[in-house]
Tab-separated table of C-alpha atoms in Angstrom:
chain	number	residue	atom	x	y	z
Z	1	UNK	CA	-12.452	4.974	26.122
Z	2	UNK	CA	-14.005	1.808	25.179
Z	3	UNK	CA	-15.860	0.968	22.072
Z	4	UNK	CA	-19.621	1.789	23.305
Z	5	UNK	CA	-17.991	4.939	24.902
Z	6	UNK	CA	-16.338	5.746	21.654
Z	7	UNK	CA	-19.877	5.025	19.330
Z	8	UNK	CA	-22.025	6.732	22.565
Z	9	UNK	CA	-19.872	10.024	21.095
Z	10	UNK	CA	-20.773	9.336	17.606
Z	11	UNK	CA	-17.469	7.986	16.752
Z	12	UNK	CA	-17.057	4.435	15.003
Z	13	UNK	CA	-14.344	2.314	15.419
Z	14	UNK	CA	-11.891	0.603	12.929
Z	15	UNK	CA	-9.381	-2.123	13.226
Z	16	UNK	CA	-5.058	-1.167	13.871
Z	17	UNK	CA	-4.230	-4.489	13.610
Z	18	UNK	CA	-5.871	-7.074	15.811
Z	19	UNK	CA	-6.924	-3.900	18.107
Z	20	UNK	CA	-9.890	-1.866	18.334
Z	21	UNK	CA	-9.299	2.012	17.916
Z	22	UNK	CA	-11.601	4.901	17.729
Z	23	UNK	CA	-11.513	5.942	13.894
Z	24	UNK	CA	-9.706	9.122	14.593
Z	25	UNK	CA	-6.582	7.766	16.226
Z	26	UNK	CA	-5.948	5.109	13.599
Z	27	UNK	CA	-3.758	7.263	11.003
Z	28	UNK	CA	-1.350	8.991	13.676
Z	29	UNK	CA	-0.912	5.085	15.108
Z	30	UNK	CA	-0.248	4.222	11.798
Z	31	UNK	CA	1.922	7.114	11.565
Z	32	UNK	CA	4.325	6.299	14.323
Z	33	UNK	CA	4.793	3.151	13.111
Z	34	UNK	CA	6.054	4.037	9.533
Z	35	UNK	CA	7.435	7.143	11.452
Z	36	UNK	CA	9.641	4.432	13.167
Z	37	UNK	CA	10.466	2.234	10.599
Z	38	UNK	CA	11.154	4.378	7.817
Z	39	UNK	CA	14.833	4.291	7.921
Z	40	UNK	CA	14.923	0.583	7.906
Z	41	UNK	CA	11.627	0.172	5.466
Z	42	UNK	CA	13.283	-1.102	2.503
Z	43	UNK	CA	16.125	-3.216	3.983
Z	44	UNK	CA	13.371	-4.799	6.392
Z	45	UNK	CA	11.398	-5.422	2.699
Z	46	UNK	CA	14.064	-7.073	1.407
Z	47	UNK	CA	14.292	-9.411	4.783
Z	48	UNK	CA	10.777	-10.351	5.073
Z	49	UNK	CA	10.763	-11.118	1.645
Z	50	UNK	CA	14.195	-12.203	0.864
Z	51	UNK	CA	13.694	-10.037	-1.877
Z	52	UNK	CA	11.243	-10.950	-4.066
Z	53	UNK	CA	9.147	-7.891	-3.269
Z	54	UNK	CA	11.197	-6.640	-6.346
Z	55	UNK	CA	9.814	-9.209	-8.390
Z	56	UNK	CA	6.065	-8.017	-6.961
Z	57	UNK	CA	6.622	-4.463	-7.860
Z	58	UNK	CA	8.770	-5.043	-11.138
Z	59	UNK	CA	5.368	-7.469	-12.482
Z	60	UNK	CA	3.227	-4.412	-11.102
Z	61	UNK	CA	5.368	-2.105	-13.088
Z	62	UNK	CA	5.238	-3.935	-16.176
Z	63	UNK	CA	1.244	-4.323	-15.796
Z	64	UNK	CA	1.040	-0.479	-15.215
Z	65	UNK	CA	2.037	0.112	-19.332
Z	66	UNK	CA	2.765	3.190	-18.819
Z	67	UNK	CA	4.420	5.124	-21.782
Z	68	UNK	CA	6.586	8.273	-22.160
Z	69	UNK	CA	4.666	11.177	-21.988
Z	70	UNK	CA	1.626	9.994	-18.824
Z	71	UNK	CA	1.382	11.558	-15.734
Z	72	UNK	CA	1.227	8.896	-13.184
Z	73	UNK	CA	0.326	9.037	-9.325
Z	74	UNK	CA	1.731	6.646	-6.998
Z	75	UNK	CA	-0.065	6.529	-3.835
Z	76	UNK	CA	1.713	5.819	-0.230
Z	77	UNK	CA	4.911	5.919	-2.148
Z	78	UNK	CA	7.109	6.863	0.779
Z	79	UNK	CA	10.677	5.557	-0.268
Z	80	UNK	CA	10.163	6.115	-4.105
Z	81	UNK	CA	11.012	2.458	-5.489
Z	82	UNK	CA	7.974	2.284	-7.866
Z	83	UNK	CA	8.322	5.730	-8.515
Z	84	UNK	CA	11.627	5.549	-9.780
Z	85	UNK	CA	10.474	2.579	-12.165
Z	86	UNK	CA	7.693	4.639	-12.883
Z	87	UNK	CA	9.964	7.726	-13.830
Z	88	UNK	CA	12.367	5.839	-16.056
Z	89	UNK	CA	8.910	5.042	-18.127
Z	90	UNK	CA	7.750	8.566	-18.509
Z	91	UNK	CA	10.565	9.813	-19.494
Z	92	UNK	CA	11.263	13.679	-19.060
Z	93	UNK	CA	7.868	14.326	-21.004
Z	94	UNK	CA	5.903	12.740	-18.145
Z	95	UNK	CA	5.651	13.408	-14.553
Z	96	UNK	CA	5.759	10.938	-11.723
Z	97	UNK	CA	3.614	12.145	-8.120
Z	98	UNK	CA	4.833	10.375	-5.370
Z	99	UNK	CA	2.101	10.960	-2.588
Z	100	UNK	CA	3.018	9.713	1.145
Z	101	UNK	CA	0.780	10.333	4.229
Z	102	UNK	CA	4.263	10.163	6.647
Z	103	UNK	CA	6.628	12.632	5.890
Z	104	UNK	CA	9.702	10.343	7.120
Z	105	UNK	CA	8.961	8.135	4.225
Z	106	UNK	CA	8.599	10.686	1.946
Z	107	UNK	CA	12.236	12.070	3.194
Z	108	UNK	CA	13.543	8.872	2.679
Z	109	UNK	CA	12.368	8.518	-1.041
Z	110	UNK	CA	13.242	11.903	-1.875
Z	111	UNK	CA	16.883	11.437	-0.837
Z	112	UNK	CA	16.915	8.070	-2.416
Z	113	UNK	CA	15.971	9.230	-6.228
Z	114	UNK	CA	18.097	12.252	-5.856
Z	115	UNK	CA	20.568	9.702	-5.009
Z	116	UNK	CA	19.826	8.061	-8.319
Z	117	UNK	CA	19.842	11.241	-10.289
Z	118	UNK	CA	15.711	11.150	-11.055
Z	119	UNK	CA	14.870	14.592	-10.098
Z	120	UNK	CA	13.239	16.719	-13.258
Z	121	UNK	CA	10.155	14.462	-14.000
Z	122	UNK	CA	8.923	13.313	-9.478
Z	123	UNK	CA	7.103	15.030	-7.275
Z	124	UNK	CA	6.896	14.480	-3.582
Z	125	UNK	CA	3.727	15.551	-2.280
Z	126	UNK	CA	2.399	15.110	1.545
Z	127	UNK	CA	-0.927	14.022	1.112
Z	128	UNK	CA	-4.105	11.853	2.736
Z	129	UNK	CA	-5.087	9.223	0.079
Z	130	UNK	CA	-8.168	9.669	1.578
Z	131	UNK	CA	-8.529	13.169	0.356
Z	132	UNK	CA	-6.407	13.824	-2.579
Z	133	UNK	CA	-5.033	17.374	-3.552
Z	134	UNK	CA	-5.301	16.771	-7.187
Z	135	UNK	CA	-8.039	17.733	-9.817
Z	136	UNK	CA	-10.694	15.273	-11.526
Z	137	UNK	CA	-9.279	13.350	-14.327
Z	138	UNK	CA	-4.911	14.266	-13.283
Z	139	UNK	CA	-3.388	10.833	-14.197
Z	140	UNK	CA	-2.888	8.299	-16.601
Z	141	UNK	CA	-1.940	5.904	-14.027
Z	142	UNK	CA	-2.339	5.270	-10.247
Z	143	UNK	CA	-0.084	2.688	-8.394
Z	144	UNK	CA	-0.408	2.349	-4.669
Z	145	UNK	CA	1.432	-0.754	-3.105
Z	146	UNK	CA	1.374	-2.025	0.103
Z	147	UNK	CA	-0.455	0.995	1.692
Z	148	UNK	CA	-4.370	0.435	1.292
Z	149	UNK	CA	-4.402	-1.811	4.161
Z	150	UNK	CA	-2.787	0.852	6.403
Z	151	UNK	CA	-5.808	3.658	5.645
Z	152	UNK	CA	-8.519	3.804	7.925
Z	153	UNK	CA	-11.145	4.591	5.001
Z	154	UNK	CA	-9.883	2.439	1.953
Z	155	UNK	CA	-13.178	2.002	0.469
Z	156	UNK	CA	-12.622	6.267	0.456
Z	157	UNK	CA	-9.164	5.727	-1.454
Z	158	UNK	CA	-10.192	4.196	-4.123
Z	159	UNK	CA	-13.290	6.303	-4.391
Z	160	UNK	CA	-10.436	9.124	-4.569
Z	161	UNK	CA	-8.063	7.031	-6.760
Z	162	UNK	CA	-11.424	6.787	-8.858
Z	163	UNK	CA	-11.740	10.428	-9.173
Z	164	UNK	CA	-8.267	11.830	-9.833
Z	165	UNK	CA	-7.582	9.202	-13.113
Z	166	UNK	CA	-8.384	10.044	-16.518
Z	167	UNK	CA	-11.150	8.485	-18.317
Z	168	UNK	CA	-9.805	5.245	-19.958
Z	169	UNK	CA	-6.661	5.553	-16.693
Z	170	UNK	CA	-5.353	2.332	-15.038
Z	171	UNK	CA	-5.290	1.651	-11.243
Z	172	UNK	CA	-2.810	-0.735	-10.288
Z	173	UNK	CA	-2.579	-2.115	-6.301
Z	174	UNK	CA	-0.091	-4.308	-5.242
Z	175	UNK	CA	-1.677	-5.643	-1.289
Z	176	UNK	CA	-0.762	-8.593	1.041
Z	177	UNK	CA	-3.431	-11.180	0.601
Z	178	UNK	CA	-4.462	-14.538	1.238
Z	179	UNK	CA	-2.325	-17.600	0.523
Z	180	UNK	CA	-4.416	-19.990	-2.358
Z	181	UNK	CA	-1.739	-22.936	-2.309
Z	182	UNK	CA	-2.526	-26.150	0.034
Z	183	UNK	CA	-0.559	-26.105	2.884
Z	184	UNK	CA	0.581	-22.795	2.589
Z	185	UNK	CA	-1.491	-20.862	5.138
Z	186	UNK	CA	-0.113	-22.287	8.233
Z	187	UNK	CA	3.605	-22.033	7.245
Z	188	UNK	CA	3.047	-18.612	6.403
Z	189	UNK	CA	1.299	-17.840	9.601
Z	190	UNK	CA	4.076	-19.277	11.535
Z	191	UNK	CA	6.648	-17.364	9.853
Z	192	UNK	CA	4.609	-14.479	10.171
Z	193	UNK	CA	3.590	-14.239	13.574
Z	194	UNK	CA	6.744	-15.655	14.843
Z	195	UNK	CA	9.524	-14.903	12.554
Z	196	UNK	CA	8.640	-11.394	11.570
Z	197	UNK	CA	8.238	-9.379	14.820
Z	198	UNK	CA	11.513	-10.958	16.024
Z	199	UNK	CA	13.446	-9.953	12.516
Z	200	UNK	CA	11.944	-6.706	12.954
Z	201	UNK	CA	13.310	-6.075	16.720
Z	202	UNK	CA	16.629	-6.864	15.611
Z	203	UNK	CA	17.075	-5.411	12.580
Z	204	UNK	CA	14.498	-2.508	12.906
Z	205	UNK	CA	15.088	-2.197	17.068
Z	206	UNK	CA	10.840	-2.412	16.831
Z	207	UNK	CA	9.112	-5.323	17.272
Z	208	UNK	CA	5.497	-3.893	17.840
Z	209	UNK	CA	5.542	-1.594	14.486
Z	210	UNK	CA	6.025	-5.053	12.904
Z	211	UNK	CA	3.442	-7.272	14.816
Z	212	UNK	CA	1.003	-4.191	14.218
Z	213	UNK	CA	1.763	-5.088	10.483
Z	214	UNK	CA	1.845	-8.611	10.329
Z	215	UNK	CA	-1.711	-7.743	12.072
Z	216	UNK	CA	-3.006	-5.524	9.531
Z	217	UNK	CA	-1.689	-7.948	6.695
Z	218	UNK	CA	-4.852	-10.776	7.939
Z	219	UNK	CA	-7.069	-8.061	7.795
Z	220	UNK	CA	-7.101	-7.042	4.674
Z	221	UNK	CA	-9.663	-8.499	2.785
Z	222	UNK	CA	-9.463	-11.422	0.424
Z	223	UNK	CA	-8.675	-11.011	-3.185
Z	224	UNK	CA	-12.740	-11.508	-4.177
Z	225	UNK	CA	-13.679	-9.136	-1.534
Z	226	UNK	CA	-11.198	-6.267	-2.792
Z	227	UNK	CA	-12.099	-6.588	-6.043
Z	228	UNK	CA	-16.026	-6.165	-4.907
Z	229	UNK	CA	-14.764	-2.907	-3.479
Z	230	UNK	CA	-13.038	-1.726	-5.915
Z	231	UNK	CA	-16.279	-2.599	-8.490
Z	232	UNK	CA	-18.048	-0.377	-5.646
Z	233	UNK	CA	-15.826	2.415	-6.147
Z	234	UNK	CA	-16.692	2.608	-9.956
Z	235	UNK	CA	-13.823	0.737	-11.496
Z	236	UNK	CA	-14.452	-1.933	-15.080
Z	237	UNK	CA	-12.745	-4.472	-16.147
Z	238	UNK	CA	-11.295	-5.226	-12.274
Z	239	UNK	CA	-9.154	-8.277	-11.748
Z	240	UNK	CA	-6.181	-10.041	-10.008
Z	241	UNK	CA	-3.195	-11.695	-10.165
Z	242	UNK	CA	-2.254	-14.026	-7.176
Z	243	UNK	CA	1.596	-13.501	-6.179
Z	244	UNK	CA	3.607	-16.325	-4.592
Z	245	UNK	CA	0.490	-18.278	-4.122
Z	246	UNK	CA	-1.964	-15.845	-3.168
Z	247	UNK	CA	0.576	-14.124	-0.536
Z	248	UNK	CA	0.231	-10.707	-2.374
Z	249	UNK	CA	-2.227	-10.349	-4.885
Z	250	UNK	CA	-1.800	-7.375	-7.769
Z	251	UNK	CA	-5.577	-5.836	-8.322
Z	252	UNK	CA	-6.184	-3.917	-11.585
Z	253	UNK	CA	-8.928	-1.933	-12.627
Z	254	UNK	CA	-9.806	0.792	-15.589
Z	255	UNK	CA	-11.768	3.864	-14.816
Z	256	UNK	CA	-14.212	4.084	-18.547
């Protein structure tokens, strides 16, 4: 169907990667692709990165200030390595949500933290962060890393994210951006568009799931335009922290 077919039926359209897809389709194509990479997710992390994602989500961690005691929600969680951060910090008095859309991720965080021992204070729930299954005003805390780019309504996650935190809650997301340093845009590009797919065949045996990704990655908003959204959605006191030069940027905002 093409794209004036697909709005002729009252249908818009939304971006999976540098493609064109009617809105409907663009969660089960992101599906099969975490669906497919799950098992490698974390070691392909580690790769791409050569590991300082950990120093991403450990600054992200230590921005959340979350105490013993808070109920925290971390959105698109899948394999569980903010949550179990995020559980150390509440201690048994707190609870930690782990919310995935892709129940292979989920699978493979739940195995991973029972792995670990953190059982009595996470929760794995299948969920939509487009439509959350939690009450108004649930959490102290929301995290959500590298998974707002994937959704194809993220102006209607953070609306959600908006809506399940407490008054006075944190919301903490950790996104792919754009690169602020001179010089740094094209080397990044050419490791990206070159480098990554090719890592991600041999390592992953799937080299599309990761050009669909390095796809989605330029276009995601800049760090000025996401915090404009997430002002839309209702959240004070927004701002951001450039990461490795603007690669990944950490936004923050406080629901008053």
């Amino acid at each position: 169907m093409s794209d004036q077919d697909t709005l002729r039926h009252g249908e818009g359209t939304t971006h999976f990667g540098f493609r064109e897809v009617p809105e409907s389709e663009k969660a089960t194509l992101v599906g099969q692709v975490f669906q497919s990479v799950a098992g490698k997710y974390d070691l392909m992390n580690d790769l791409m990165s050569l590991g300082i994602h950990r120093l991403w989500k450990r600054f992200t961690i230590d921005q959340a200030r979350v105490r013993p005691g808070y109920q925290v929600l971390d959105v698109a969680g899948g394999t569980g390595d903010l949550g179990a951060a995020l559980a150390e910090r509440v201690g048994p008095g707190g609870r930690v949500v782990i919310s995935d859309i892709n129940p292979a991720m989920l699978e493979v965080g739940r195995n991973r933290l029972a792995d670990k021992g953190i059982v009595g204070n996470v929760e794995f729930v299948e969920a939509d962060a487009e439509r959350l299954p939690f009450p108004d005003d649930s959490f102290d805390v929301a995290t959500l890393a590298f998974g707002i780019r994937n959704m194809t309504h993220p102006d209607q996650a953070l609306h959600e994210l908006y809506r399940v935190l407490k008054p006075g809650g944190r919301v903490l997301i950790l996104e792919f951006s754009h690169p602020t340093w001179p010089g740094v845009g094209p080397v990044y590009d050419l490791y990206s568009f070159h480098v990554l797919p090719r890592l991600g065949q041999w390592v992953a045996g799937d080299r599309d799931s990761y050009q669909y990704l390095v796809e989605s990655i330029r276009r995601f908003p800049d760090q000025e335009t996401f915090k404009g959204m997430m002002e839309t959605a209702g959240f004070d006191l927004v701002e951001y922290f450039n990461l490795s030069g603007g690669i990944v940027a950490l936004h923050k905002g406080i629901k008053i």
